Amino acid sequence: MFDTKNKPKIVVIGAGFGGIYVSKGLIKSNAEIAIIDRQNHHLFQPLLYQVAGGILSAGSVATPIRAIIGKNANTFVRMESVIRIDRQNKKVFTDQDNSYNYDYLVLATGSTYDYFGNDSWKKYTYTLKTLKDAVNLRNKIYSSIEKALTTKDPDEKKKLLSFVVIGGGPTGVEMAGVIAEVTKKLTKEELKLEFSDINIYLIEAMDRVLGMYSEDQSEYAKKSLEKIGVQVKLKSMVKNIEESVVETNEFTINASTIVWAAGVKAIGAPALLDDIPKQKNNRIKVNKFLQVEEDKSIFVLGDSSYFEDSGKALPGLGSVAKQQGEYLSKQLTSICAGKSFDKEFLYVDLGIMATIGRSAAVANIANIPIKGFLAWLLWGLVHILLLISFRNRLWVFTSWIWTYFLDSLEARNINASYAKDLD
Ligand SMILES: Cc1cc2nc3c(=O)[nH]c(=O)nc-3n(C[C@H](O)[C@H](O)[C@H](O)COP(=O)(O)OP(=O)(O)OC[C@H]3O[C@@H](n4cnc5c(N)ncnc54)[C@H](O)[C@@H]3O)c2cc1C
C-alpha cells in the first residue's frame, strides 16, 4: 500500500537480476516504488552450483533485498507472491491478501526448468534455480556418500555413489564438474572411498556439450570433464525418469542423485498476463522500450521477456536482465519526471563463460574464444565483480581461497531442516 496520492506509483515484481537493478536505479526518482518478491533475498544464480557442491555457503550468493535497497522514503519491500493482475484497474493482488495500485508495472519474475511435458520427472530430480534447490542438492550429494559408507548392500552402494546430470549446457557442465571435484576431495579424507567407486554421468541429447560455444570449445569442455572423471554421454535422449532410474535411447542408469538441467521456460509473468500471447519458452514479447505492446504501462524484462534483437530473442542471461533493469530505471525516472524518453534498449554483449571443474573454463569475450586456465581466471574475476554486495564478494573470494588453495570444503554440512525452512 502506497502512502501518497500524487506521486507516480511503480510496482516491481521480482528482485532477481532485472528487478533489483531497476529498483536500485529508481530510488532517486520522484516515484513511489513497491518491490515485491516471494523471497526475502536477491539470488546470484550463476554460483548456485557451488552452493550445491559445498564450496560456497548459501549466504554468500544471497543478499537480503532490504540490505540492497535500504531505508528510503519512496521505496518499500514486501515478501509476498503476486497471484493476479487486474489490468483494467491497474492493481496487483498477492497471496497475503494485499493489493497495490500502479501507474507502471515491472515484471521481472524469471524462469524455471522445463520438463518438456514430462512433469512426472520433477519429483525424481533435483534442479538448481533457488537457494532451496541448491541446499537440497547439497544435502542429497553429501548424505548419499555418507549412506554409501554405511550400507551393506553393494547394489545400493553403487546407486548411492552414482550421480546423473541431464543437460550439457553451462549449468549441467558446471554441476557435473563440481560433483567430480568434491567427491574426489572426499576420497582424500576417507580410506574406504575410492574415486573409481563413484560414477558421474553427464547426459546430453545433442552431439556436443555447450552448444552455444565453438566446436573446439565444446570438445575442450568434454575432454576436461572426462579428465576429472565425468562420463559424458552425447546423443543420448532421456526417455523416462523414475525413482533413482534414468532411461535413455541408449542405456539405463541407476543413480540415487539425478539433476535436471535441460531447458528453461519463463514463469510468473506468463501466468499473470494470461491474456497476452506467449512466445518461445513461454516468454512475453516486449517492444524496444521493454513495454508489452498490448498494455504500455507494463514492462517485462529478464528471463520472462522476449526481446528481439537482429531477428533473434536475447538469451536468458543475468547480463541481459541487469542491463534491461538499468535501462528501465532511467526510462521510468524520466517518464515519472514528466520528460520524454525515446531511447530504445540496446543490449551490449559482454560475452559468455562457463567453468569445468577447478581450473578450466571456456569464454567468448568480444567474439574472441578463450579456453583453459586464463578463461577460468577471467570467469572468477567477472563473477566476483558481478556479485551485488561487497560482503558477498569478500565471502566468495575467501571461500575460493579456502577451496582452491587450501583444498578445504567448508560449506558441506548436511542440514535438511534448513532447506525446509526456505520453503
Ligand atoms: C544455475 C544457473 C546458472 C546460471 N549461470 C549464469 C551465468 O553464468 N551467466 C549469466 O549471465 N546468467 C546465468 N544464469 C542465468 C541468470 O541467472 C538469469 O538469466 C537471471 O537470473 C534472470 O534474471 P531475472 O531478473 O529475469 O530473474 P531471476 O533472477 O530469476 O529473478 C526472478 C525473481 O522473481 C521472483 N518471483 C517470481 N515469481 C514471483 C511472483 N509471482 N511474485 C513475487 N516474486 C516472484 C523470484 O523469487 C525471483 O527473485 C544462470 C542461471 C542458473 C539457474
Coordinates of C-alpha atoms and ligand atoms in Angstrom, one line a residue:
M1 CA 0.0 0.0 0.0
F2 CA 1.3 3.3 -1.0
D3 CA 1.4 6.4 1.3
T4 CA 0.9 9.3 -1.1
K5 CA -1.8 10.1 -3.7
N6 CA 0.1 12.4 -6.0
K7 CA 3.3 10.6 -6.9
P8 CA 3.5 8.1 -9.7
K9 CA 3.4 4.5 -8.4
I10 CA 5.6 1.7 -9.7
V11 CA 5.2 -1.9 -8.7
V12 CA 8.3 -4.1 -9.4
I13 CA 7.5 -7.8 -9.2
G14 CA 10.7 -9.9 -8.7
A15 CA 14.0 -8.8 -7.2
G16 CA 16.3 -11.0 -9.2
F17 CA 18.8 -9.5 -11.7
G18 CA 16.3 -7.5 -13.6
G19 CA 14.1 -6.3 -10.7
I20 CA 16.9 -5.3 -8.3
Y21 CA 18.7 -3.2 -10.9
V22 CA 15.5 -1.4 -11.9
S23 CA 14.6 -0.8 -8.3
K24 CA 18.1 0.4 -7.3
G25 CA 18.0 2.9 -10.2
L26 CA 14.6 4.2 -9.2
I27 CA 15.5 5.1 -5.6
K28 CA 16.3 8.7 -6.5
S29 CA 13.3 9.1 -8.8
N30 CA 10.2 11.0 -7.8
A31 CA 8.0 7.9 -7.9
E32 CA 6.9 5.6 -5.1
I33 CA 8.1 2.1 -5.6
A34 CA 6.9 -1.2 -4.2
I35 CA 9.3 -4.1 -4.6
I36 CA 7.5 -7.4 -4.2
D37 CA 9.3 -10.8 -4.2
R38 CA 8.2 -14.2 -2.8
Q39 CA 11.7 -14.5 -1.3
N40 CA 13.5 -12.0 1.0
H41 CA 16.7 -12.2 -0.9
H42 CA 18.2 -11.4 -4.2
L43 CA 19.9 -14.5 -5.5
F44 CA 23.1 -14.8 -7.6
Q45 CA 22.1 -17.9 -9.6
P46 CA 25.4 -18.3 -11.6
L47 CA 27.1 -19.6 -8.4
L48 CA 24.3 -21.8 -7.1
Y49 CA 26.1 -24.9 -8.3
Q50 CA 28.9 -24.1 -5.9
V51 CA 26.4 -24.0 -3.0
A52 CA 25.1 -27.4 -4.2
G53 CA 28.7 -28.7 -4.2
G54 CA 29.5 -27.4 -0.7
I55 CA 32.1 -24.8 -1.9
L56 CA 30.0 -21.8 -1.0
S57 CA 27.6 -21.2 1.8
A58 CA 24.0 -20.2 0.9
G59 CA 24.6 -16.7 2.4
S60 CA 27.4 -16.0 0.1
V61 CA 25.2 -15.9 -3.0
A62 CA 22.1 -14.5 -1.5
T63 CA 21.7 -10.9 -0.3
P64 CA 18.7 -9.6 1.6
I65 CA 16.6 -7.3 -0.7
R66 CA 16.3 -4.8 2.2
A67 CA 20.0 -4.6 2.6
I68 CA 20.4 -3.7 -1.1
I69 CA 17.5 -1.2 -1.2
G70 CA 18.0 0.4 2.3
K71 CA 15.6 2.7 4.0
N72 CA 14.2 5.2 1.6
A73 CA 11.1 7.5 1.8
N74 CA 9.8 6.4 -1.6
T75 CA 10.5 2.7 -1.6
F76 CA 9.2 -0.3 0.3
V77 CA 10.0 -4.0 0.1
R78 CA 7.4 -6.8 0.7
M79 CA 7.8 -10.5 0.8
E80 CA 4.7 -11.8 -1.0
S81 CA 3.8 -13.7 -4.1
V82 CA 1.9 -11.8 -6.7
I83 CA -1.0 -14.0 -7.8
R84 CA -3.2 -11.8 -10.0
I85 CA -3.0 -8.6 -12.1
D86 CA -6.1 -6.6 -12.8
R87 CA -5.0 -4.6 -15.9
Q88 CA -8.3 -2.7 -16.1
N89 CA -8.0 -1.2 -12.7
K90 CA -4.1 -1.3 -12.6
K91 CA -3.9 -3.3 -9.5
V92 CA -1.8 -6.4 -8.4
F93 CA -3.0 -8.9 -5.8
T94 CA -0.8 -11.0 -3.6
D95 CA -1.1 -14.3 -1.6
Q96 CA -1.1 -12.2 1.6
D97 CA -4.5 -10.7 0.6
N98 CA -2.9 -7.3 -0.2
S99 CA -3.3 -5.3 -3.3
Y100 CA -1.2 -2.5 -4.8
N101 CA -2.3 0.1 -7.4
Y102 CA 0.2 1.0 -10.0
D103 CA 0.8 3.5 -12.7
Y104 CA 3.6 1.4 -14.1
L105 CA 4.2 -2.3 -13.5
V106 CA 7.5 -4.0 -13.9
L107 CA 7.5 -7.8 -14.3
A108 CA 10.9 -9.5 -13.7
T109 CA 9.8 -12.9 -12.5
G110 CA 12.4 -15.0 -14.2
S111 CA 12.3 -18.6 -15.4
T112 CA 12.1 -22.2 -14.2
Y113 CA 13.2 -25.6 -15.5
D114 CA 11.2 -27.1 -18.3
Y115 CA 10.5 -30.8 -18.3
F116 CA 9.1 -30.6 -21.9
G117 CA 5.7 -32.0 -20.9
N118 CA 7.2 -34.8 -18.6
D119 CA 6.2 -33.2 -15.4
S120 CA 6.2 -36.5 -13.5
W121 CA 10.0 -36.5 -13.7
K122 CA 10.1 -33.5 -11.4
K123 CA 9.7 -35.4 -8.2
Y124 CA 12.7 -37.7 -9.0
T125 CA 15.1 -35.0 -10.0
Y126 CA 16.9 -32.0 -8.4
T127 CA 17.2 -28.6 -10.1
L128 CA 19.2 -25.5 -9.5
K129 CA 17.2 -22.4 -9.6
T130 CA 16.5 -21.3 -6.0
L131 CA 18.6 -21.3 -2.8
K132 CA 16.4 -24.1 -1.5
D133 CA 17.2 -26.2 -4.7
A134 CA 20.9 -25.8 -4.1
V135 CA 20.8 -26.6 -0.4
N136 CA 18.6 -29.6 -1.1
L137 CA 21.0 -30.9 -3.7
R138 CA 24.0 -30.3 -1.4
N139 CA 22.1 -32.4 1.3
K140 CA 21.5 -35.1 -1.2
I141 CA 25.0 -35.3 -2.6
Y142 CA 26.7 -35.5 0.8
S143 CA 24.1 -37.7 2.5
S144 CA 24.3 -40.2 -0.4
I145 CA 28.0 -40.5 0.2
E146 CA 27.6 -40.9 3.9
K147 CA 24.9 -43.6 3.4
A148 CA 27.1 -45.4 0.8
L149 CA 29.7 -45.8 3.5
T150 CA 27.3 -47.4 5.9
T151 CA 25.1 -49.6 3.7
K152 CA 25.9 -53.4 3.5
D153 CA 24.2 -53.8 0.1
P154 CA 26.7 -53.4 -2.8
D155 CA 23.9 -52.5 -5.3
E156 CA 22.6 -49.9 -3.0
K157 CA 26.1 -48.6 -2.5
K158 CA 26.6 -48.3 -6.3
K159 CA 23.4 -46.5 -6.7
L160 CA 24.2 -44.0 -3.9
L161 CA 27.6 -43.3 -5.5
S162 CA 26.1 -42.7 -8.9
F163 CA 25.2 -39.2 -10.0
V164 CA 23.5 -38.2 -13.2
V165 CA 23.3 -34.7 -14.6
I166 CA 20.9 -34.2 -17.5
G167 CA 21.6 -31.4 -19.9
G168 CA 25.0 -30.4 -21.3
G169 CA 24.5 -26.6 -21.2
P170 CA 26.6 -24.4 -18.8
T171 CA 24.6 -25.4 -15.7
G172 CA 24.9 -29.1 -16.4
V173 CA 28.6 -28.9 -17.3
E174 CA 29.3 -26.8 -14.1
M175 CA 27.3 -29.1 -11.9
A176 CA 28.8 -32.4 -13.2
G177 CA 32.3 -30.8 -12.8
V178 CA 31.7 -29.7 -9.2
I179 CA 30.4 -33.2 -8.3
A180 CA 33.6 -34.7 -9.7
E181 CA 35.8 -32.2 -7.8
V182 CA 34.1 -32.5 -4.4
T183 CA 33.7 -36.3 -4.5
K184 CA 37.4 -36.6 -5.4
K185 CA 38.2 -34.4 -2.4
L186 CA 36.2 -36.7 -0.1
T187 CA 38.2 -39.7 -1.2
K188 CA 41.3 -38.0 0.2
E189 CA 39.6 -37.9 3.6
E190 CA 38.0 -41.4 3.7
L191 CA 40.0 -44.6 3.5
K192 CA 37.1 -46.7 2.4
L193 CA 36.1 -44.5 -0.5
E194 CA 37.9 -44.8 -3.9
F195 CA 37.2 -42.3 -6.7
S196 CA 36.7 -45.3 -9.0
D197 CA 33.6 -46.3 -6.9
I198 CA 32.0 -43.0 -7.9
N199 CA 30.1 -42.7 -11.2
I200 CA 29.3 -39.3 -12.6
Y201 CA 27.4 -39.1 -15.8
L202 CA 26.5 -36.0 -17.9
I203 CA 23.8 -36.8 -20.4
E204 CA 23.2 -34.6 -23.5
A205 CA 20.8 -35.2 -26.4
M206 CA 23.0 -33.2 -28.9
D207 CA 26.3 -34.3 -30.3
R208 CA 28.3 -31.9 -28.1
V209 CA 28.1 -30.1 -24.8
L210 CA 28.0 -26.3 -24.5
G211 CA 26.2 -25.9 -27.9
M212 CA 26.4 -22.1 -27.8
Y213 CA 30.3 -22.2 -27.9
S214 CA 32.6 -23.2 -30.8
E215 CA 33.1 -26.9 -31.7
D216 CA 36.6 -26.6 -30.5
Q217 CA 35.5 -25.2 -27.1
S218 CA 32.8 -27.9 -26.8
E219 CA 35.4 -30.6 -27.4
Y220 CA 37.7 -29.0 -24.9
A221 CA 34.9 -28.9 -22.3
K222 CA 34.1 -32.6 -22.9
K223 CA 37.8 -33.7 -22.6
S224 CA 38.2 -31.5 -19.4
L225 CA 35.2 -33.2 -17.9
E226 CA 36.4 -36.6 -18.8
K227 CA 39.8 -35.8 -17.3
I228 CA 38.3 -35.1 -13.9
G229 CA 36.2 -38.3 -14.0
V230 CA 32.8 -37.3 -15.6
Q231 CA 31.4 -39.8 -18.2
V232 CA 30.0 -37.6 -20.9
K233 CA 27.1 -39.3 -22.8
L234 CA 26.3 -37.4 -26.1
K235 CA 23.4 -38.1 -28.5
S236 CA 21.6 -39.6 -25.5
M237 CA 17.9 -38.7 -25.3
V238 CA 16.2 -39.2 -21.9
K239 CA 13.1 -41.3 -22.4
N240 CA 12.0 -41.8 -18.9
I241 CA 12.9 -41.0 -15.3
E242 CA 11.7 -42.8 -12.2
E243 CA 12.9 -43.0 -8.6
S244 CA 16.7 -43.5 -8.9
V245 CA 16.5 -44.6 -12.6
V246 CA 17.2 -42.7 -15.8
E247 CA 16.4 -44.4 -19.1
T248 CA 17.8 -43.1 -22.4
N249 CA 17.5 -44.3 -26.0
E250 CA 21.0 -45.9 -25.4
F251 CA 21.2 -47.1 -21.8
T252 CA 19.7 -47.2 -18.3
I253 CA 21.4 -45.9 -15.2
N254 CA 20.6 -46.5 -11.6
A255 CA 21.5 -43.4 -9.7
S256 CA 20.3 -42.0 -6.4
T257 CA 21.0 -38.4 -7.4
I258 CA 19.5 -37.1 -10.7
V259 CA 19.9 -33.5 -11.6
W260 CA 17.7 -31.9 -14.3
A261 CA 19.5 -29.0 -16.1
A262 CA 17.9 -29.2 -19.5
G263 CA 15.8 -26.3 -20.8
V264 CA 14.1 -23.4 -19.2
K265 CA 10.8 -21.6 -19.6
A266 CA 9.5 -18.3 -18.2
I267 CA 7.4 -18.3 -15.0
G268 CA 5.3 -15.7 -13.1
A269 CA 4.7 -13.1 -15.8
P270 CA 3.2 -15.6 -18.4
A271 CA 0.5 -16.7 -15.9
L272 CA -0.1 -13.2 -14.5
L273 CA -0.6 -11.9 -18.1
D274 CA -2.7 -14.8 -19.2
D275 CA -4.5 -12.8 -21.9
I276 CA -1.2 -11.8 -23.6
P277 CA 0.1 -14.1 -26.3
K278 CA 3.3 -16.0 -25.4
Q279 CA 6.5 -16.6 -27.5
K280 CA 9.0 -19.4 -27.4
N281 CA 9.7 -20.7 -23.9
N282 CA 6.5 -19.1 -22.6
R283 CA 8.1 -15.6 -22.8
I284 CA 6.2 -12.3 -23.1
K285 CA 7.1 -10.3 -26.2
V286 CA 8.2 -6.7 -25.5
N287 CA 8.9 -3.8 -27.8
K288 CA 12.2 -1.8 -28.0
F289 CA 11.3 0.0 -24.7
L290 CA 10.6 -3.3 -22.9
Q291 CA 6.9 -2.5 -22.9
V292 CA 4.1 -5.0 -23.6
E293 CA 2.6 -3.8 -26.8
E294 CA -1.0 -4.6 -25.7
D295 CA -0.6 -2.6 -22.5
K296 CA 2.2 0.0 -22.4
S297 CA 2.0 0.6 -18.7
I298 CA 3.5 -2.9 -18.2
F299 CA 7.2 -3.6 -18.7
V300 CA 8.7 -7.1 -18.8
L301 CA 12.4 -7.8 -18.5
G302 CA 14.9 -10.6 -18.0
D303 CA 14.2 -14.3 -18.4
S304 CA 10.4 -13.6 -18.6
S305 CA 10.7 -11.4 -21.6
Y306 CA 11.1 -12.0 -25.3
F307 CA 13.2 -9.1 -26.7
E308 CA 14.0 -9.5 -30.4
D309 CA 17.5 -8.4 -31.4
S310 CA 18.5 -8.8 -35.0
G311 CA 15.7 -11.3 -35.6
K312 CA 16.6 -13.5 -32.5
A313 CA 15.4 -13.4 -28.9
L314 CA 18.0 -12.2 -26.4
P315 CA 19.2 -15.2 -24.3
G316 CA 18.2 -15.8 -20.7
L317 CA 21.3 -14.4 -19.1
G318 CA 22.0 -12.3 -15.9
S319 CA 23.8 -9.8 -18.1
V320 CA 20.7 -9.2 -20.2
A321 CA 18.4 -8.8 -17.2
K322 CA 20.9 -6.5 -15.5
Q323 CA 21.3 -4.2 -18.5
Q324 CA 17.5 -4.2 -19.0
G325 CA 17.0 -3.2 -15.4
E326 CA 19.5 -0.4 -15.6
Y327 CA 17.9 0.9 -18.8
L328 CA 14.4 0.7 -17.5
S329 CA 15.2 2.6 -14.3
K330 CA 16.4 5.5 -16.4
Q331 CA 13.4 5.3 -18.7
L332 CA 10.9 5.3 -15.8
T333 CA 12.8 8.0 -13.9
S334 CA 12.3 10.3 -17.0
I335 CA 8.7 9.3 -17.6
C336 CA 7.9 10.0 -13.9
A337 CA 9.6 13.3 -14.1
G338 CA 7.3 14.2 -17.0
K339 CA 10.2 14.1 -19.5
S340 CA 10.1 12.2 -22.8
F341 CA 12.2 9.1 -23.2
D342 CA 12.8 7.8 -26.7
K343 CA 16.0 5.8 -26.4
E344 CA 15.5 2.2 -27.3
F345 CA 17.1 -0.6 -25.2
L346 CA 20.3 -1.8 -26.8
Y347 CA 22.0 -4.9 -25.5
V348 CA 25.8 -4.8 -25.2
D349 CA 27.0 -8.4 -25.5
L350 CA 29.9 -8.6 -23.0
G351 CA 30.4 -12.3 -23.6
I352 CA 29.6 -15.7 -22.1
M353 CA 31.6 -18.1 -19.9
A354 CA 31.3 -21.5 -18.3
T355 CA 33.7 -23.4 -15.9
I356 CA 34.6 -27.1 -16.0
G357 CA 35.9 -28.0 -12.5
R358 CA 38.5 -26.0 -10.6
S359 CA 40.9 -24.7 -13.3
A360 CA 39.3 -25.0 -16.7
A361 CA 36.8 -22.8 -18.4
V362 CA 35.6 -21.6 -21.8
A363 CA 34.7 -18.0 -22.6
N364 CA 33.7 -15.9 -25.6
I365 CA 34.7 -12.3 -24.9
A366 CA 34.0 -9.7 -27.6
N367 CA 33.7 -12.7 -30.0
I368 CA 37.1 -14.0 -29.1
P369 CA 37.0 -17.6 -28.0
I370 CA 39.2 -18.4 -25.0
K371 CA 39.7 -21.7 -23.1
G372 CA 41.8 -23.1 -20.3
F373 CA 43.2 -21.6 -17.2
L374 CA 43.1 -18.0 -18.4
A375 CA 39.4 -18.4 -19.1
W376 CA 38.9 -19.8 -15.6
L377 CA 40.7 -16.8 -14.0
L378 CA 38.6 -14.4 -16.1
W379 CA 35.5 -16.3 -15.1
G380 CA 36.4 -16.0 -11.4
L381 CA 37.1 -12.2 -11.7
V382 CA 33.9 -11.5 -13.6
H383 CA 31.7 -13.5 -11.1
I384 CA 33.3 -11.7 -8.1
L385 CA 32.6 -8.3 -9.7
L386 CA 29.0 -9.2 -10.7
L387 CA 28.0 -10.1 -7.1
I388 CA 25.8 -7.4 -5.7
S389 CA 27.5 -6.5 -2.4
F390 CA 31.0 -6.2 -1.1
R391 CA 30.1 -8.7 1.7
N392 CA 29.2 -11.3 -1.0
R393 CA 32.4 -10.6 -2.9
L394 CA 34.5 -11.0 0.2
W395 CA 32.8 -14.2 1.3
V396 CA 33.0 -15.8 -2.2
F397 CA 36.7 -14.7 -2.6
T398 CA 37.6 -16.1 0.8
S399 CA 35.8 -19.4 0.2
W400 CA 37.6 -19.8 -3.1
I401 CA 40.9 -19.3 -1.4
W402 CA 40.0 -22.0 1.1
T403 CA 38.7 -24.4 -1.6
Y404 CA 41.2 -23.9 -4.4
F405 CA 44.4 -23.1 -2.5
L406 CA 43.9 -24.9 0.9
D407 CA 41.9 -27.8 -0.6
S408 CA 39.1 -27.4 2.0
L409 CA 35.4 -27.7 1.6
E410 CA 33.8 -25.6 4.3
A411 CA 30.2 -25.5 3.3
R412 CA 29.2 -29.1 3.0
N413 CA 27.1 -29.5 6.1
I414 CA 24.1 -31.8 5.7
N415 CA 21.3 -29.7 7.1
A416 CA 17.9 -30.8 5.9
S417 CA 15.8 -28.7 8.3
Y418 CA 17.4 -25.5 6.9
A419 CA 16.3 -26.5 3.5
K420 CA 12.8 -27.0 4.7
D421 CA 12.8 -23.5 6.3
L422 CA 13.5 -22.0 3.0
D423 CA 10.1 -23.1 1.6
Ligands
LIG1 C1 22.3 -22.5 -12.2 C2 22.3 -21.2 -13.1 C3 23.5 -20.7 -13.6 C4 23.5 -19.5 -14.3 N1 24.7 -19.0 -14.8 C5 24.7 -17.8 -15.5 C6 25.9 -17.3 -15.9 O1 27.0 -17.8 -15.7 N2 25.9 -16.1 -16.6 C7 24.7 -15.4 -16.8 O2 24.7 -14.3 -17.4 N3 23.5 -16.0 -16.4 C8 23.5 -17.1 -15.8 N4 22.3 -17.7 -15.4 C9 21.0 -17.0 -15.8 C10 20.6 -15.8 -14.9 O3 20.8 -16.2 -13.5 C11 19.2 -15.4 -15.2 O4 19.2 -15.1 -16.6 C12 18.8 -14.2 -14.4 O5 18.7 -14.5 -13.0 C13 17.5 -13.7 -14.9 O6 17.1 -12.6 -14.1 P1 15.6 -12.2 -13.9 O7 15.5 -10.9 -13.1 O8 14.9 -12.3 -15.2 O9 15.0 -13.4 -13.0 P2 15.5 -14.0 -11.6 O10 16.9 -13.6 -11.3 O11 15.2 -15.5 -11.7 O12 14.5 -13.3 -10.6 C14 13.2 -13.6 -10.5 C15 12.6 -13.2 -9.2 O13 11.2 -13.1 -9.3 C16 10.7 -13.6 -8.1 N5 9.3 -14.1 -8.4 C17 8.9 -14.9 -9.4 N6 7.6 -15.0 -9.4 C18 7.1 -14.2 -8.5 C19 5.8 -13.8 -8.1 N7 4.7 -14.3 -8.6 N8 5.6 -12.9 -7.0 C20 6.7 -12.4 -6.4 N9 8.0 -12.7 -6.8 C21 8.2 -13.6 -7.8 C22 11.6 -14.7 -7.7 O14 11.5 -15.1 -6.3 C23 13.0 -14.1 -8.1 O15 13.6 -13.4 -7.0 C24 22.2 -18.9 -14.6 C25 21.0 -19.4 -14.1 C26 21.1 -20.5 -13.4 C27 19.8 -21.1 -12.8

